[in-house]
Tab-separated table of C-alpha atoms and ligand atoms in Angstrom:
chain	number	residue	atom	x	y	z
U	1418	MET	CA	-0.367	-26.806	-14.435
U	1419	VAL	CA	0.679	-23.590	-16.164
U	1420	LYS	CA	3.933	-23.778	-18.061
U	1421	VAL	CA	5.933	-20.632	-17.392
U	1422	GLY	CA	8.229	-19.886	-20.327
U	1423	ARG	CA	11.396	-17.819	-20.642
U	1424	ILE	CA	12.096	-14.519	-22.350
U	1425	LYS	CA	15.191	-12.573	-23.235
U	1426	LEU	CA	15.583	-9.368	-21.297
U	1427	GLY	CA	17.668	-6.812	-23.147
U	1428	SER	CA	20.434	-7.541	-25.619
U	1429	GLN	CA	23.212	-8.767	-23.328
U	1430	GLY	CA	22.071	-12.390	-22.939
U	1431	MET	CA	19.936	-12.159	-19.809
U	1432	GLU	CA	17.043	-14.616	-19.710
U	1433	VAL	CA	14.222	-14.578	-17.182
U	1434	SER	CA	10.890	-16.312	-16.622
U	1435	THR	CA	8.072	-14.684	-18.621
U	1436	GLN	CA	6.550	-13.494	-15.345
U	1437	GLY	CA	8.548	-12.447	-12.290
U	1438	LEU	CA	7.643	-12.100	-8.631
U	1439	GLY	CA	7.659	-8.720	-6.897
U	1440	CYS	CA	8.696	-9.339	-3.306
U	1441	MET	CA	8.269	-5.885	-1.708
U	1442	GLY	CA	4.922	-6.565	-0.009
U	1443	MET	CA	6.370	-9.561	1.815
U	1444	THR	CA	8.151	-7.288	4.298
U	1445	PHE	CA	7.436	-3.661	3.383
U	1446	GLY	CA	5.023	-1.074	2.114
U	1447	TYR	CA	1.803	-3.054	2.079
U	1448	GLY	CA	1.017	-3.594	5.760
U	1449	PRO	CA	3.121	-5.373	8.360
U	1450	PRO	CA	5.794	-7.910	7.344
U	1451	LYS	CA	4.287	-11.296	6.614
U	1452	PRO	CA	5.446	-14.409	8.518
U	1453	GLU	CA	8.858	-15.461	7.261
U	1454	PRO	CA	8.148	-19.221	6.931
U	1455	ASP	CA	5.119	-18.451	4.716
U	1456	MET	CA	7.147	-16.127	2.500
U	1457	VAL	CA	9.989	-18.642	2.197
U	1458	ALA	CA	7.413	-21.265	1.168
U	1459	LEU	CA	5.922	-18.887	-1.416
U	1460	ILE	CA	9.308	-18.056	-2.942
U	1461	ARG	CA	10.234	-21.737	-3.186
U	1462	HIS	CA	6.829	-22.539	-4.667
U	1463	ALA	CA	7.497	-19.867	-7.298
U	1464	VAL	CA	10.816	-21.450	-8.270
U	1465	GLU	CA	9.149	-24.851	-8.567
U	1466	SER	CA	6.455	-23.316	-10.769
U	1467	GLY	CA	9.058	-21.867	-13.138
U	1468	VAL	CA	8.958	-18.266	-11.894
U	1469	THR	CA	12.627	-17.632	-11.299
U	1470	PHE	CA	12.915	-13.841	-11.610
U	1471	PHE	CA	12.737	-12.219	-8.172
U	1472	ASP	CA	12.519	-8.497	-7.600
U	1473	THR	CA	13.648	-6.807	-4.409
U	1474	SER	CA	15.464	-3.657	-3.261
U	1475	ASP	CA	17.697	-2.682	-0.374
U	1476	VAL	CA	15.106	-0.086	0.623
U	1477	TYR	CA	12.327	-2.618	1.189
U	1478	GLY	CA	12.356	-2.941	4.965
U	1479	PRO	CA	14.919	-1.354	4.724
U	1480	HIS	CA	17.036	-4.472	4.200
U	1481	THR	CA	14.577	-7.110	5.482
U	1482	ASN	CA	13.398	-8.049	1.984
U	1483	GLU	CA	16.888	-8.847	0.747
U	1484	ILE	CA	17.585	-10.869	3.892
U	1485	LEU	CA	14.374	-12.849	3.305
U	1486	LEU	CA	15.355	-13.625	-0.285
U	1487	GLY	CA	18.848	-14.585	0.790
U	1488	LYS	CA	17.333	-17.153	3.165
U	1489	ALA	CA	14.591	-18.398	0.848
U	1490	LEU	CA	16.884	-19.020	-2.077
U	1491	LYS	CA	19.501	-20.883	-0.064
U	1492	GLY	CA	20.197	-24.484	-0.782
U	1493	GLY	CA	19.003	-24.457	-4.395
U	1494	THR	CA	21.292	-24.013	-7.323
U	1495	ARG	CA	22.080	-20.329	-7.612
U	1496	GLU	CA	22.017	-20.606	-11.423
U	1497	LYS	CA	18.331	-21.590	-11.302
U	1498	PHE	CA	17.049	-18.109	-10.557
U	1499	GLU	CA	17.559	-14.502	-11.535
U	1500	LEU	CA	17.976	-12.126	-8.643
U	1501	ALA	CA	17.226	-8.451	-9.216
U	1502	THR	CA	17.803	-5.839	-6.550
U	1503	LYS	CA	18.161	-2.064	-6.439
U	1504	PHE	CA	20.134	0.693	-4.761
U	1505	GLY	CA	19.688	4.432	-4.594
U	1506	ILE	CA	17.191	5.198	-1.844
U	1507	SER	CA	19.057	5.569	1.403
U	1508	TYR	CA	17.261	5.791	4.735
U	1509	VAL	CA	19.093	7.487	7.554
U	1510	ASP	CA	17.157	8.199	10.744
U	1511	GLY	CA	13.881	7.561	8.923
U	1512	LYS	CA	14.654	10.165	6.253
U	1513	GLY	CA	14.941	9.040	2.643
U	1514	GLU	CA	17.640	10.374	0.323
U	1515	ILE	CA	18.356	9.476	-3.292
U	1516	ARG	CA	22.001	8.619	-3.883
U	1517	GLY	CA	23.906	7.764	-7.046
U	1518	ASP	CA	27.445	8.852	-6.170
U	1519	PRO	CA	30.112	6.200	-6.828
U	1520	ALA	CA	31.117	5.577	-3.208
U	1521	TYR	CA	27.461	5.010	-2.287
U	1522	VAL	CA	26.833	2.702	-5.271
U	1523	ARG	CA	29.772	0.502	-4.323
U	1524	ALA	CA	28.952	0.360	-0.617
U	1525	ALA	CA	25.288	-0.422	-1.380
U	1526	CYS	CA	26.260	-3.256	-3.701
U	1527	GLU	CA	28.639	-4.820	-1.172
U	1528	ALA	CA	25.933	-4.636	1.516
U	1529	SER	CA	23.262	-6.169	-0.758
U	1530	LEU	CA	25.589	-9.044	-1.705
U	1531	LYS	CA	26.032	-9.828	1.993
U	1532	ARG	CA	22.300	-9.690	2.758
U	1533	LEU	CA	21.392	-11.772	-0.273
U	1534	ASP	CA	24.153	-14.160	0.695
U	1535	THR	CA	25.433	-14.442	-2.852
U	1536	ASP	CA	28.552	-13.400	-4.709
U	1537	CYS	CA	26.797	-11.918	-7.722
U	1538	ILE	CA	23.593	-9.941	-8.337
U	1539	ASP	CA	22.048	-10.815	-11.710
U	1540	LEU	CA	20.370	-7.472	-12.352
U	1541	TYR	CA	21.285	-4.381	-10.367
U	1542	TYR	CA	19.006	-1.383	-10.836
U	1543	GLN	CA	19.340	2.200	-9.828
U	1544	HIS	CA	15.990	2.457	-8.020
U	1545	ARG	CA	15.557	6.199	-8.427
U	1546	ILE	CA	17.803	8.607	-10.283
U	1547	ASP	CA	19.970	10.991	-8.241
U	1548	THR	CA	19.469	14.303	-10.025
U	1549	ARG	CA	22.650	15.714	-8.457
U	1550	VAL	CA	24.964	13.145	-10.062
U	1551	PRO	CA	25.507	12.849	-13.837
U	1552	ILE	CA	24.107	9.473	-14.892
U	1553	GLU	CA	27.435	8.740	-16.613
U	1554	VAL	CA	29.142	8.801	-13.215
U	1555	THR	CA	26.675	6.405	-11.592
U	1556	VAL	CA	26.738	3.996	-14.531
U	1557	GLY	CA	30.545	4.297	-14.681
U	1558	GLU	CA	30.695	2.789	-11.185
U	1559	LEU	CA	28.146	0.102	-12.105
U	1560	LYS	CA	30.305	-0.782	-15.107
U	1561	GLU	CA	33.232	-1.379	-12.744
U	1562	LEU	CA	31.040	-3.644	-10.615
U	1563	VAL	CA	30.209	-5.648	-13.771
U	1564	GLU	CA	33.919	-5.929	-14.603
U	1565	GLU	CA	34.618	-7.153	-11.073
U	1566	GLY	CA	31.902	-9.842	-11.401
U	1567	LYS	CA	29.776	-8.428	-8.547
U	1568	ILE	CA	26.810	-7.727	-10.804
U	1569	LYS	CA	25.919	-9.269	-14.167
U	1570	TYR	CA	23.556	-6.769	-15.737
U	1571	ILE	CA	22.628	-3.113	-15.189
U	1572	GLY	CA	19.108	-1.716	-14.906
U	1573	LEU	CA	17.429	1.628	-14.266
U	1574	SER	CA	14.080	2.254	-12.625
U	1575	GLU	CA	11.875	5.321	-13.167
U	1576	ALA	CA	14.408	6.931	-15.551
U	1577	SER	CA	13.556	9.425	-18.288
U	1578	ALA	CA	14.245	8.660	-21.947
U	1579	SER	CA	17.236	11.016	-22.030
U	1580	THR	CA	18.712	9.481	-18.867
U	1581	ILE	CA	18.278	6.002	-20.365
U	1582	ARG	CA	20.091	7.096	-23.526
U	1583	ARG	CA	22.991	8.689	-21.673
U	1584	ALA	CA	23.334	5.667	-19.391
U	1585	HIS	CA	23.241	3.217	-22.289
U	1586	ALA	CA	26.113	5.074	-23.986
U	1587	VAL	CA	28.370	4.331	-20.995
U	1588	HIS	CA	27.442	0.665	-20.580
U	1589	PRO	CA	24.587	-1.344	-22.131
U	1590	ILE	CA	21.483	-1.164	-19.967
U	1591	THR	CA	19.742	-4.541	-19.846
U	1592	ALA	CA	16.391	-3.541	-18.353
U	1593	VAL	CA	14.344	-0.533	-17.411
U	1594	GLN	CA	11.784	-0.998	-14.675
U	1595	LEU	CA	8.687	1.138	-14.905
U	1596	GLU	CA	5.133	1.237	-13.665
U	1597	TRP	CA	3.008	-0.154	-16.477
U	1598	SER	CA	-0.538	-1.365	-16.210
U	1599	LEU	CA	-3.959	-0.726	-17.630
U	1600	TRP	CA	-4.285	2.418	-15.538
U	1601	SER	CA	-0.636	3.632	-15.756
U	1602	ARG	CA	0.289	4.054	-19.374
U	1603	ASP	CA	2.250	7.310	-19.546
U	1604	VAL	CA	5.485	5.371	-20.229
U	1605	GLU	CA	4.146	4.329	-23.632
U	1606	GLU	CA	4.753	7.743	-25.118
U	1607	GLU	CA	8.523	8.033	-24.911
U	1608	ILE	CA	10.133	5.565	-22.528
U	1609	VAL	CA	8.912	2.275	-23.980
U	1610	PRO	CA	9.830	3.320	-27.565
U	1611	THR	CA	13.294	4.406	-26.360
U	1612	CYS	CA	13.859	1.035	-24.675
U	1613	ARG	CA	12.790	-0.740	-27.851
U	1614	GLU	CA	15.042	1.370	-30.042
U	1615	LEU	CA	18.021	0.575	-27.789
U	1616	GLY	CA	17.176	-3.120	-27.283
U	1617	ILE	CA	16.535	-2.698	-23.555
U	1618	GLY	CA	14.168	-5.097	-21.777
U	1619	ILE	CA	11.117	-3.762	-19.955
U	1620	VAL	CA	10.124	-4.845	-16.457
U	1621	ALA	CA	6.602	-3.757	-15.532
U	1622	TYR	CA	6.047	-3.129	-11.845
U	1623	SER	CA	2.641	-2.722	-10.193
U	1624	PRO	CA	0.997	-4.460	-13.175
U	1625	LEU	CA	-2.077	-5.001	-10.986
U	1626	GLY	CA	-2.280	-1.321	-10.086
U	1627	ARG	CA	-1.020	-2.203	-6.573
U	1628	GLY	CA	-3.969	-4.563	-6.201
U	1629	PHE	CA	-6.650	-2.133	-7.398
U	1630	LEU	CA	-7.134	-4.006	-10.671
U	1631	SER	CA	-7.477	-7.229	-8.667
U	1632	SER	CA	-9.944	-6.161	-6.005
U	1633	GLY	CA	-11.143	-2.613	-6.695
U	1634	PRO	CA	-12.129	-0.364	-3.766
U	1635	LYS	CA	-12.639	-3.446	-1.566
U	1636	LEU	CA	-8.840	-3.552	-1.366
U	1637	LEU	CA	-8.842	-0.425	0.810
U	1638	GLU	CA	-11.232	-1.927	3.370
U	1639	ASN	CA	-8.663	-4.354	4.701
U	1640	LEU	CA	-5.540	-2.210	4.730
U	1641	THR	CA	-3.717	-1.268	7.910
U	1642	GLN	CA	-3.090	2.425	8.599
U	1643	ASP	CA	0.609	2.156	7.719
U	1644	ASP	CA	-0.103	0.685	4.274
U	1645	PHE	CA	1.563	2.823	1.576
U	1646	ARG	CA	-1.670	2.834	-0.427
U	1647	LYS	CA	-3.333	4.831	2.347
U	1648	SER	CA	-0.681	7.553	2.125
U	1649	GLN	CA	-0.846	10.895	0.343
U	1650	TYR	CA	1.864	9.605	-2.018
U	1651	LEU	CA	-0.676	7.544	-3.954
U	1652	PRO	CA	-3.511	9.948	-4.832
U	1653	ARG	CA	-5.484	7.390	-6.829
U	1654	PHE	CA	-6.297	5.553	-3.634
U	1655	GLN	CA	-7.511	8.643	-1.803
U	1656	PRO	CA	-11.280	8.496	-1.171
U	1657	GLU	CA	-12.144	11.417	-3.482
U	1658	ASN	CA	-10.488	9.689	-6.464
U	1659	LEU	CA	-11.288	6.133	-5.536
U	1660	GLU	CA	-14.997	6.701	-5.810
U	1661	HIS	CA	-14.468	7.728	-9.436
U	1662	ASN	CA	-11.794	5.116	-10.247
U	1663	LYS	CA	-13.888	2.200	-9.030
U	1664	THR	CA	-15.702	2.173	-12.385
U	1665	ILE	CA	-12.448	1.062	-14.042
U	1666	PHE	CA	-12.285	-1.991	-11.820
U	1667	GLU	CA	-15.954	-2.761	-12.299
U	1668	LYS	CA	-15.540	-2.841	-16.086
U	1669	VAL	CA	-12.395	-4.989	-15.936
U	1670	ASN	CA	-14.148	-7.322	-13.522
U	1671	GLU	CA	-17.193	-7.615	-15.751
U	1672	MET	CA	-15.102	-8.474	-18.790
U	1673	ALA	CA	-13.098	-11.016	-16.763
U	1674	THR	CA	-16.309	-12.744	-15.681
U	1675	LYS	CA	-17.422	-12.962	-19.305
U	1676	LYS	CA	-14.073	-14.420	-20.331
U	1677	GLY	CA	-14.001	-16.906	-17.462
U	1678	CYS	CA	-10.892	-15.526	-15.806
U	1679	THR	CA	-10.169	-13.247	-12.837
U	1680	PRO	CA	-9.611	-9.466	-13.096
U	1681	SER	CA	-5.973	-9.972	-12.028
U	1682	GLN	CA	-5.450	-12.430	-14.861
U	1683	LEU	CA	-7.020	-10.047	-17.353
U	1684	ALA	CA	-4.900	-7.103	-16.198
U	1685	LEU	CA	-1.747	-9.208	-16.343
U	1686	ALA	CA	-2.617	-10.742	-19.709
U	1687	TRP	CA	-2.871	-7.198	-21.064
U	1688	VAL	CA	0.699	-6.438	-19.925
U	1689	HIS	CA	2.035	-9.739	-21.307
U	1690	ARG	CA	0.397	-8.995	-24.606
U	1691	ARG	CA	2.295	-5.673	-24.918
U	1692	GLY	CA	5.371	-7.515	-26.185
U	1693	ASN	CA	7.920	-10.307	-25.759
U	1694	ASP	CA	10.309	-7.771	-24.315
U	1695	VAL	CA	8.012	-7.039	-21.350
U	1696	CYS	CA	8.186	-8.951	-18.084
U	1697	PRO	CA	5.513	-8.083	-15.518
U	1698	ILE	CA	6.444	-8.675	-11.886
U	1699	PRO	CA	3.164	-8.844	-9.952
U	1700	GLY	CA	3.627	-8.754	-6.209
U	1701	THR	CA	1.856	-11.168	-3.939
U	1702	THR	CA	2.193	-12.685	-0.498
U	1703	LYS	CA	-0.162	-15.608	-1.096
U	1704	ILE	CA	0.401	-18.883	-2.907
U	1705	GLU	CA	-3.185	-18.956	-4.228
U	1706	ASN	CA	-2.811	-15.487	-5.744
U	1707	PHE	CA	0.558	-16.438	-7.196
U	1708	ASP	CA	-0.999	-19.495	-8.867
U	1709	GLN	CA	-3.810	-17.347	-10.197
U	1710	ASN	CA	-1.343	-14.813	-11.605
U	1711	ILE	CA	0.671	-17.317	-13.615
U	1712	GLY	CA	-2.698	-18.436	-15.002
U	1713	ALA	CA	-2.684	-15.101	-16.877
U	1714	LEU	CA	-0.240	-16.730	-19.283
U	1715	LEU	CA	-3.126	-18.849	-20.574
U	1716	VAL	CA	-5.502	-15.925	-21.161
U	1717	LYS	CA	-5.742	-15.004	-24.834
U	1718	LEU	CA	-6.763	-11.488	-25.868
U	1719	THR	CA	-7.820	-10.411	-29.341
U	1720	PRO	CA	-6.857	-6.927	-30.599
U	1721	GLU	CA	-10.516	-5.920	-30.080
U	1722	GLU	CA	-10.431	-7.099	-26.471
U	1723	MET	CA	-7.150	-5.224	-25.901
U	1724	ALA	CA	-8.746	-2.048	-27.236
U	1725	GLN	CA	-11.842	-2.563	-25.129
U	1726	LEU	CA	-9.771	-3.031	-21.980
U	1727	GLU	CA	-7.769	0.089	-22.785
U	1728	SER	CA	-10.923	2.111	-23.212
U	1729	PHE	CA	-11.917	1.308	-19.591
U	1730	ALA	CA	-8.852	3.078	-18.247
U	1731	ALA	CA	-8.236	5.783	-20.858
U	1732	THR	CA	-6.208	8.712	-19.473
U	1733	ASP	CA	-9.289	10.827	-18.752
U	1734	ALA	CA	-10.968	7.927	-16.966
U	1735	VAL	CA	-8.302	7.745	-14.246
U	1736	LYS	CA	-8.441	10.310	-11.457
U	1737	GLY	CA	-5.286	11.153	-9.519
U	1738	ASP	CA	-1.605	10.948	-10.481
U	1739	ARG	CA	0.176	7.661	-10.021
U	1740	TYR	CA	2.427	9.359	-7.423
U	1741	GLY	CA	1.806	12.441	-5.306
U	1742	SER	CA	4.353	15.220	-4.913
U	1743	GLY	CA	7.528	14.346	-3.074
U	1744	MET	CA	8.009	11.030	-4.888
U	1745	ALA	CA	10.770	10.843	-7.519
U	1746	THR	CA	9.695	9.568	-10.939
U	1747	TRP	CA	11.056	9.557	-14.487
U	1748	LYS	CA	9.409	12.926	-15.047
U	1749	ASP	CA	12.009	14.596	-12.849
U	1750	SER	CA	14.914	12.230	-13.353
U	1751	ASP	CA	17.262	14.244	-15.602
U	1752	THR	CA	20.792	14.607	-14.272
U	1753	PRO	CA	23.416	17.368	-14.738
U	1754	PRO	CA	25.974	17.115	-17.565
U	1755	LEU	CA	29.087	15.054	-16.965
U	1756	SER	CA	31.261	18.169	-17.351
U	1757	SER	CA	29.739	19.573	-14.159
U	1758	TRP	CA	30.909	16.672	-11.996
U	1759	LYS	CA	33.730	17.174	-9.567
U	1760	ALA	CA	34.741	13.898	-7.966
U	1761	ALA	CA	35.038	14.088	-4.181
P	550	ATR	P1	3.382	-4.085	-6.614
P	550	ATR	O1	4.222	-4.220	-7.832
P	550	ATR	O2	3.509	-2.728	-6.013
P	550	ATR	O3	3.536	-5.200	-5.649
P	550	ATR	P2	0.979	-5.087	-7.959
P	550	ATR	O4	1.794	-6.245	-8.393
P	550	ATR	O5	0.310	-4.280	-8.989
P	550	ATR	O6	1.864	-4.075	-7.112
P	550	ATR	O7	-0.112	-5.522	-6.893
P	550	ATR	C1	0.225	-6.100	-5.657
P	550	ATR	C2	-1.033	-6.204	-4.828
P	550	ATR	O8	-1.983	-7.015	-5.521
P	550	ATR	C3	-0.852	-6.815	-3.478
P	550	ATR	O9	-1.631	-6.111	-2.550
P	550	ATR	C4	-1.390	-8.240	-3.643
P	550	ATR	O10	-1.973	-8.697	-2.449
P	550	ATR	P3	-1.643	-10.174	-1.843
P	550	ATR	O11	-0.284	-10.076	-1.276
P	550	ATR	O12	-2.701	-10.335	-0.815
P	550	ATR	O13	-1.759	-11.138	-2.976
P	550	ATR	C5	-2.450	-8.057	-4.689
P	550	ATR	N1	-2.646	-9.254	-5.530
P	550	ATR	C6	-1.706	-9.891	-6.267
P	550	ATR	N2	-2.242	-10.909	-6.953
P	550	ATR	C7	-3.544	-10.947	-6.620
P	550	ATR	C8	-4.635	-11.780	-6.988
P	550	ATR	N3	-4.477	-12.759	-7.859
P	550	ATR	N4	-5.864	-11.522	-6.435
P	550	ATR	C9	-6.034	-10.517	-5.559
P	550	ATR	N5	-5.041	-9.676	-5.179
P	550	ATR	C10	-3.814	-9.892	-5.702
């Protein structure tokens, strides 16, 4: 039995399990929603295993993911787990819009509290940055929600270093969520050092490269047409790039075999090894994969092995951006100055 430890996230007192559980794929993004009783069983199994940090968003579904978590986490002691959700991507008539204006932030929080069936969200992230609203204004509203006891800690997802700094000056930011894995390392240049300088915790999403580092090109064989990984928004999974990128998986897989672990465990061990301030949140919909993933905590990597792994997925070895055009990322997340804001 793997013992899942605890780490401090940020400098405000938040503590989470060393590995979290990304819940998106249970109802959204990666094929059709999975059967609810199975997902409830998986979430409860995670809690029993010591994984208590759950990641969702109001946009997953939309809304179905939060409702699932609300149901699955009923009946236990609320203090036993850390619930993280996000606001900021609004879907109206199938069209997505990024929103960070105060009235939207408040309404989104109230709605998430209802769906999660709780009176406080542990970590509330802005999912994507609204480049029309000064970050000070959005975080100002989040600060009020903290003061009212509706949220405990504030997070940002896919925010640039300058946005993180400006936000942190209004109210301490506890965690920044970013895509970080063997094949997505652009955050290491500026964002990770900024978080470390400011004492902000790091939550690594898609640490398995959305499953590519677990299964390689085979992953694509079993996906339904509506799976996000088949869309133009994820160029690395497009056939012309996949053919090239498969070498990365093959090398990771080969090294895993030599070490006596699985490629998923190796990819996750690499993220864990990046620091005690980093919490990866691999997503899964299967108990056996969940068990395998916490096994990554037992995989030891020497500095030489870390370097070898990194050489497999060096920047010039990966073909295709991590997101295609039309998807908001930290690269375009800067917001206008506060002085430009005229409250409605
Ligand atoms: P995200 O953060 O976007 O969920 P991720 O954590 O990098 O992305 O990867 C999630 C994908 O990896 C899912 O497709 C998941 O599939 P299952 O739901 O079938 O598990 C897959 N995955 C997770 N752990 C895995 C494992 N141990 N072996 C194989 N695939 C795994």
